[in-house]
Amino acid sequence: MSQEVLVFPAISSLDSHEGKVTLGAQNAYATINGAFTGEIGLEQLEEFGIKTILIGHSERRHVLGETQEELVEKFNFYKELGFRIVYCVGEPLEIRESSNEEMMEYISAQYEGIDAEYDNLVIAYEPVWAIGTGLTPTLRDIELLHLALKQKSKAPLLYGGSVKVSNVEEVLSIENVDGVLVGGASLIAKDFAKMCDIAQDIADKE
């Protein structure tokens, strides 16, 4: 089975594309058009034929301060348009270091208002504390978290958090990990291509 590759470039790098790679937007406002300085809307995405969007990435939540209510509005807007939505959930370090119950409550709150049964949905679990730090949860931790999240939605479930060439094969071998959300390592073209090859090799053996 051929693996699907989604790429979410910076907004300034969006372009029309024909090929096996699907282009998506890192962000867009919940509007067709309008005076929302610094944002793009549906009309700008349509200009490049884009029907895939990333919503709820940890940096949108924790750096730029998007609230759950804002994310739900964005989710519902693009859901009604039939977009493929990659919706991100995850926890910061202080929550990770608390009890398992508190961690799951924190992550569960990120599902509030979201249609977890939407047919064109992909969920991405990203431990915020592991992004760009070189740190990753243990393989067992990833397995247990993905098992729990699979109870919330049957959508494909990706793992994202310092995924790189050296660990992608192990991560993809974990039960209930349906793919990976690659961050900084994707900026090195040969590394990203290598990870795609590894994913395809694993799929070919299944």
mmCIF file of C-alpha atoms in Angstrom:
data_model
loop_
_atom_site.group_PDB
_atom_site.id
_atom_site.type_symbol
_atom_site.label_atom_id
_atom_site.label_comp_id
_atom_site.label_asym_id
_atom_site.label_seq_id
_atom_site.Cartn_x
_atom_site.Cartn_y
_atom_site.Cartn_z
ATOM 1 C CA MET A 1 0.000 0.000 0.000
ATOM 2 C CA SER A 2 1.411 3.391 -0.994
ATOM 3 C CA GLN A 3 1.969 5.749 1.927
ATOM 4 C CA GLU A 4 0.352 9.188 1.865
ATOM 5 C CA VAL A 5 2.659 12.175 2.329
ATOM 6 C CA LEU A 6 1.227 15.510 3.467
ATOM 7 C CA VAL A 7 3.415 18.613 3.467
ATOM 8 C CA PHE A 8 2.504 21.841 5.280
ATOM 9 C CA PRO A 9 4.857 24.596 4.067
ATOM 10 C CA ALA A 10 5.006 28.130 5.420
ATOM 11 C CA ILE A 11 2.206 30.280 4.028
ATOM 12 C CA SER A 12 4.728 32.273 1.971
ATOM 13 C CA SER A 13 5.718 29.022 0.226
ATOM 14 C CA LEU A 14 2.247 27.825 -0.763
ATOM 15 C CA ASP A 15 1.963 26.987 -4.430
ATOM 16 C CA SER A 16 -0.074 24.839 -6.765
ATOM 17 C CA HIS A 17 1.236 21.296 -6.932
ATOM 18 C CA GLU A 18 0.552 18.215 -9.003
ATOM 19 C CA GLY A 19 2.068 14.956 -7.837
ATOM 20 C CA LYS A 20 1.979 12.332 -5.129
ATOM 21 C CA VAL A 21 2.548 14.789 -2.262
ATOM 22 C CA THR A 22 -0.503 16.562 -0.824
ATOM 23 C CA LEU A 23 -0.006 20.203 0.148
ATOM 24 C CA GLY A 24 -1.782 21.586 3.193
ATOM 25 C CA ALA A 25 -1.923 24.862 5.096
ATOM 26 C CA GLN A 26 -0.327 25.286 8.522
ATOM 27 C CA ASN A 27 -3.146 27.642 9.441
ATOM 28 C CA ALA A 28 -6.067 29.612 8.046
ATOM 29 C CA TYR A 29 -8.810 31.807 9.449
ATOM 30 C CA ALA A 30 -12.407 30.618 9.603
ATOM 31 C CA THR A 31 -13.571 32.856 6.781
ATOM 32 C CA ILE A 32 -14.056 32.901 3.034
ATOM 33 C CA ASN A 33 -12.436 36.330 2.809
ATOM 34 C CA GLY A 34 -12.400 39.591 4.702
ATOM 35 C CA ALA A 35 -10.323 42.161 6.570
ATOM 36 C CA PHE A 36 -8.304 39.904 8.874
ATOM 37 C CA THR A 37 -4.803 41.339 8.571
ATOM 38 C CA GLY A 38 -2.091 38.702 8.728
ATOM 39 C CA GLU A 39 -4.512 35.829 8.155
ATOM 40 C CA ILE A 40 -5.556 33.911 5.057
ATOM 41 C CA GLY A 41 -8.972 32.450 4.329
ATOM 42 C CA LEU A 42 -10.688 30.042 1.987
ATOM 43 C CA GLU A 43 -10.183 32.185 -1.108
ATOM 44 C CA GLN A 44 -6.398 32.130 -0.650
ATOM 45 C CA LEU A 45 -6.391 28.350 -0.140
ATOM 46 C CA GLU A 46 -8.565 27.829 -3.205
ATOM 47 C CA GLU A 47 -6.064 29.841 -5.251
ATOM 48 C CA PHE A 48 -3.624 26.942 -4.780
ATOM 49 C CA GLY A 49 -6.180 24.122 -4.771
ATOM 50 C CA ILE A 50 -5.531 23.370 -1.100
ATOM 51 C CA LYS A 51 -8.106 21.223 0.724
ATOM 52 C CA THR A 52 -6.000 20.107 3.703
ATOM 53 C CA ILE A 53 -5.348 22.056 6.894
ATOM 54 C CA LEU A 54 -3.471 21.657 10.177
ATOM 55 C CA ILE A 55 -5.507 22.767 13.200
ATOM 56 C CA GLY A 56 -4.532 22.960 16.867
ATOM 57 C CA HIS A 57 -0.768 22.582 16.541
ATOM 58 C CA SER A 58 0.921 23.106 19.922
ATOM 59 C CA GLU A 59 2.588 26.320 18.773
ATOM 60 C CA ARG A 60 -0.795 27.752 17.782
ATOM 61 C CA ARG A 61 -2.135 26.798 21.211
ATOM 62 C CA HIS A 62 0.798 27.569 23.507
ATOM 63 C CA VAL A 63 2.774 30.269 21.682
ATOM 64 C CA LEU A 64 0.042 32.151 19.806
ATOM 65 C CA GLY A 65 -2.686 31.558 22.383
ATOM 66 C CA GLU A 66 -5.465 30.031 20.289
ATOM 67 C CA THR A 67 -8.265 28.904 22.577
ATOM 68 C CA GLN A 68 -10.268 25.701 22.279
ATOM 69 C CA GLU A 69 -13.275 27.788 21.260
ATOM 70 C CA GLU A 70 -11.317 29.374 18.404
ATOM 71 C CA LEU A 71 -10.030 25.991 17.271
ATOM 72 C CA VAL A 72 -13.551 24.525 17.319
ATOM 73 C CA GLU A 73 -14.798 27.420 15.177
ATOM 74 C CA LYS A 74 -11.976 26.842 12.702
ATOM 75 C CA PHE A 75 -12.526 23.069 12.752
ATOM 76 C CA ASN A 76 -16.250 23.380 12.050
ATOM 77 C CA PHE A 77 -15.729 25.933 9.272
ATOM 78 C CA TYR A 78 -13.300 23.740 7.343
ATOM 79 C CA LYS A 79 -15.203 20.554 8.164
ATOM 80 C CA GLU A 80 -18.291 21.982 6.461
ATOM 81 C CA LEU A 81 -16.119 22.570 3.390
ATOM 82 C CA GLY A 82 -14.978 18.939 3.383
ATOM 83 C CA PHE A 83 -11.318 19.690 4.110
ATOM 84 C CA ARG A 84 -8.906 17.015 5.282
ATOM 85 C CA ILE A 85 -8.183 18.164 8.832
ATOM 86 C CA VAL A 86 -5.071 17.153 10.751
ATOM 87 C CA TYR A 87 -6.033 18.026 14.326
ATOM 88 C CA CYS A 88 -3.303 18.152 16.964
ATOM 89 C CA VAL A 89 -3.531 17.307 20.654
ATOM 90 C CA GLY A 90 -0.844 17.047 23.305
ATOM 91 C CA GLU A 91 0.436 18.125 26.711
ATOM 92 C CA PRO A 92 3.191 20.409 28.077
ATOM 93 C CA LEU A 93 5.865 19.192 30.494
ATOM 94 C CA GLU A 94 4.156 20.311 33.700
ATOM 95 C CA ILE A 95 1.072 18.286 32.771
ATOM 96 C CA ARG A 96 3.183 15.333 31.676
ATOM 97 C CA GLU A 97 4.868 15.276 35.079
ATOM 98 C CA SER A 98 1.538 15.315 36.939
ATOM 99 C CA SER A 99 -0.670 12.274 37.376
ATOM 100 C CA ASN A 100 -1.766 10.176 34.414
ATOM 101 C CA GLU A 101 -5.364 11.091 35.231
ATOM 102 C CA GLU A 102 -4.621 14.819 35.033
ATOM 103 C CA MET A 103 -2.719 14.348 31.779
ATOM 104 C CA MET A 104 -5.616 12.484 30.168
ATOM 105 C CA GLU A 105 -8.090 15.102 31.387
ATOM 106 C CA TYR A 106 -5.923 17.801 29.805
ATOM 107 C CA ILE A 107 -5.765 15.998 26.467
ATOM 108 C CA SER A 108 -9.458 15.060 26.568
ATOM 109 C CA ALA A 109 -10.356 18.749 26.908
ATOM 110 C CA GLN A 110 -8.752 19.287 23.504
ATOM 111 C CA TYR A 111 -11.407 17.021 21.982
ATOM 112 C CA GLU A 112 -14.291 19.138 23.356
ATOM 113 C CA GLY A 113 -16.428 20.492 20.519
ATOM 114 C CA ILE A 114 -14.504 18.503 17.912
ATOM 115 C CA ASP A 115 -16.306 15.938 15.733
ATOM 116 C CA ALA A 116 -14.014 12.978 16.384
ATOM 117 C CA GLU A 117 -16.035 10.897 13.900
ATOM 118 C CA TYR A 118 -15.513 13.258 10.971
ATOM 119 C CA ASP A 119 -14.653 11.083 7.976
ATOM 120 C CA ASN A 120 -11.835 13.311 6.731
ATOM 121 C CA LEU A 121 -10.059 13.653 10.075
ATOM 122 C CA VAL A 122 -6.518 12.765 11.105
ATOM 123 C CA ILE A 123 -5.444 13.130 14.750
ATOM 124 C CA ALA A 124 -1.833 13.978 15.606
ATOM 125 C CA TYR A 125 -0.582 13.436 19.160
ATOM 126 C CA GLU A 126 2.362 15.701 19.924
ATOM 127 C CA PRO A 127 3.894 15.821 23.411
ATOM 128 C CA VAL A 128 4.691 19.532 23.552
ATOM 129 C CA TRP A 129 7.740 18.992 25.742
ATOM 130 C CA ALA A 130 9.318 16.715 23.117
ATOM 131 C CA ILE A 131 9.045 19.115 20.165
ATOM 132 C CA GLY A 132 12.427 20.393 19.061
ATOM 133 C CA THR A 133 14.133 19.234 22.252
ATOM 134 C CA GLY A 134 15.500 15.922 21.061
ATOM 135 C CA LEU A 135 13.545 14.251 23.862
ATOM 136 C CA THR A 136 10.912 11.616 23.203
ATOM 137 C CA PRO A 137 8.631 9.540 25.393
ATOM 138 C CA THR A 138 9.558 5.903 25.704
ATOM 139 C CA LEU A 139 8.127 3.592 23.080
ATOM 140 C CA ARG A 140 5.923 2.114 25.800
ATOM 141 C CA ASP A 141 4.618 5.575 26.726
ATOM 142 C CA ILE A 142 3.749 6.263 23.094
ATOM 143 C CA GLU A 143 2.019 2.892 22.824
ATOM 144 C CA LEU A 144 -0.124 3.486 25.923
ATOM 145 C CA LEU A 145 -1.050 7.036 24.929
ATOM 146 C CA HIS A 146 -2.024 6.010 21.410
ATOM 147 C CA LEU A 147 -4.089 3.135 22.782
ATOM 148 C CA ALA A 148 -6.004 5.574 24.983
ATOM 149 C CA LEU A 149 -6.495 8.083 22.181
ATOM 150 C CA LYS A 150 -7.787 5.393 19.821
ATOM 151 C CA GLN A 151 -10.726 5.053 22.213
ATOM 152 C CA LYS A 152 -11.642 8.669 21.506
ATOM 153 C CA SER A 153 -11.533 8.495 17.719
ATOM 154 C CA LYS A 154 -11.008 5.852 15.068
ATOM 155 C CA ALA A 155 -9.350 8.418 12.797
ATOM 156 C CA PRO A 156 -5.760 7.739 11.717
ATOM 157 C CA LEU A 157 -3.477 8.674 14.619
ATOM 158 C CA LEU A 158 -0.041 10.194 14.071
ATOM 159 C CA TYR A 159 2.791 10.644 16.551
ATOM 160 C CA GLY A 160 4.756 13.896 16.496
ATOM 161 C CA GLY A 161 7.576 14.903 18.801
ATOM 162 C CA SER A 162 11.254 14.958 17.776
ATOM 163 C CA VAL A 163 10.659 12.349 15.070
ATOM 164 C CA LYS A 164 13.813 11.899 13.003
ATOM 165 C CA VAL A 165 15.578 9.386 10.778
ATOM 166 C CA SER A 166 17.160 7.606 13.751
ATOM 167 C CA ASN A 167 13.865 6.819 15.526
ATOM 168 C CA VAL A 168 11.130 6.869 12.877
ATOM 169 C CA GLU A 169 11.256 3.122 12.213
ATOM 170 C CA GLU A 170 10.807 2.304 15.909
ATOM 171 C CA VAL A 171 7.978 4.814 16.284
ATOM 172 C CA LEU A 172 6.136 3.532 13.204
ATOM 173 C CA SER A 173 6.374 -0.030 14.511
ATOM 174 C CA ILE A 174 4.291 0.825 17.596
ATOM 175 C CA GLU A 175 0.717 -0.453 17.637
ATOM 176 C CA ASN A 176 -1.892 2.261 16.943
ATOM 177 C CA VAL A 177 0.719 4.627 15.464
ATOM 178 C CA ASP A 178 -0.619 5.151 11.947
ATOM 179 C CA GLY A 179 2.009 7.658 10.859
ATOM 180 C CA VAL A 180 4.207 10.497 12.057
ATOM 181 C CA LEU A 181 4.016 14.279 12.158
ATOM 182 C CA VAL A 182 7.553 15.432 11.402
ATOM 183 C CA GLY A 183 8.679 18.890 12.479
ATOM 184 C CA GLY A 184 12.224 20.241 12.302
ATOM 185 C CA ALA A 185 13.635 17.106 10.686
ATOM 186 C CA SER A 186 11.445 17.733 7.640
ATOM 187 C CA LEU A 187 13.486 20.835 6.811
ATOM 188 C CA ILE A 188 16.358 18.579 5.751
ATOM 189 C CA ALA A 189 15.102 17.262 2.416
ATOM 190 C CA LYS A 190 17.230 14.114 2.321
ATOM 191 C CA ASP A 191 16.188 13.177 5.869
ATOM 192 C CA PHE A 192 12.516 13.733 5.108
ATOM 193 C CA ALA A 193 12.803 11.643 1.940
ATOM 194 C CA LYS A 194 14.556 8.902 3.914
ATOM 195 C CA MET A 195 11.734 8.842 6.476
ATOM 196 C CA CYS A 196 9.196 8.523 3.672
ATOM 197 C CA ASP A 197 11.180 5.580 2.293
ATOM 198 C CA ILE A 198 11.278 3.925 5.729
ATOM 199 C CA ALA A 199 7.524 4.316 6.134
ATOM 200 C CA GLN A 200 6.939 2.798 2.695
ATOM 201 C CA ASP A 201 9.265 -0.124 3.463
ATOM 202 C CA ILE A 202 7.310 -0.874 6.642
ATOM 203 C CA ALA A 203 4.005 -0.736 4.757
ATOM 204 C CA ASP A 204 5.338 -3.054 2.047
ATOM 205 C CA LYS A 205 6.205 -5.669 4.679
ATOM 206 C CA GLU A 206 2.754 -5.645 6.294
#
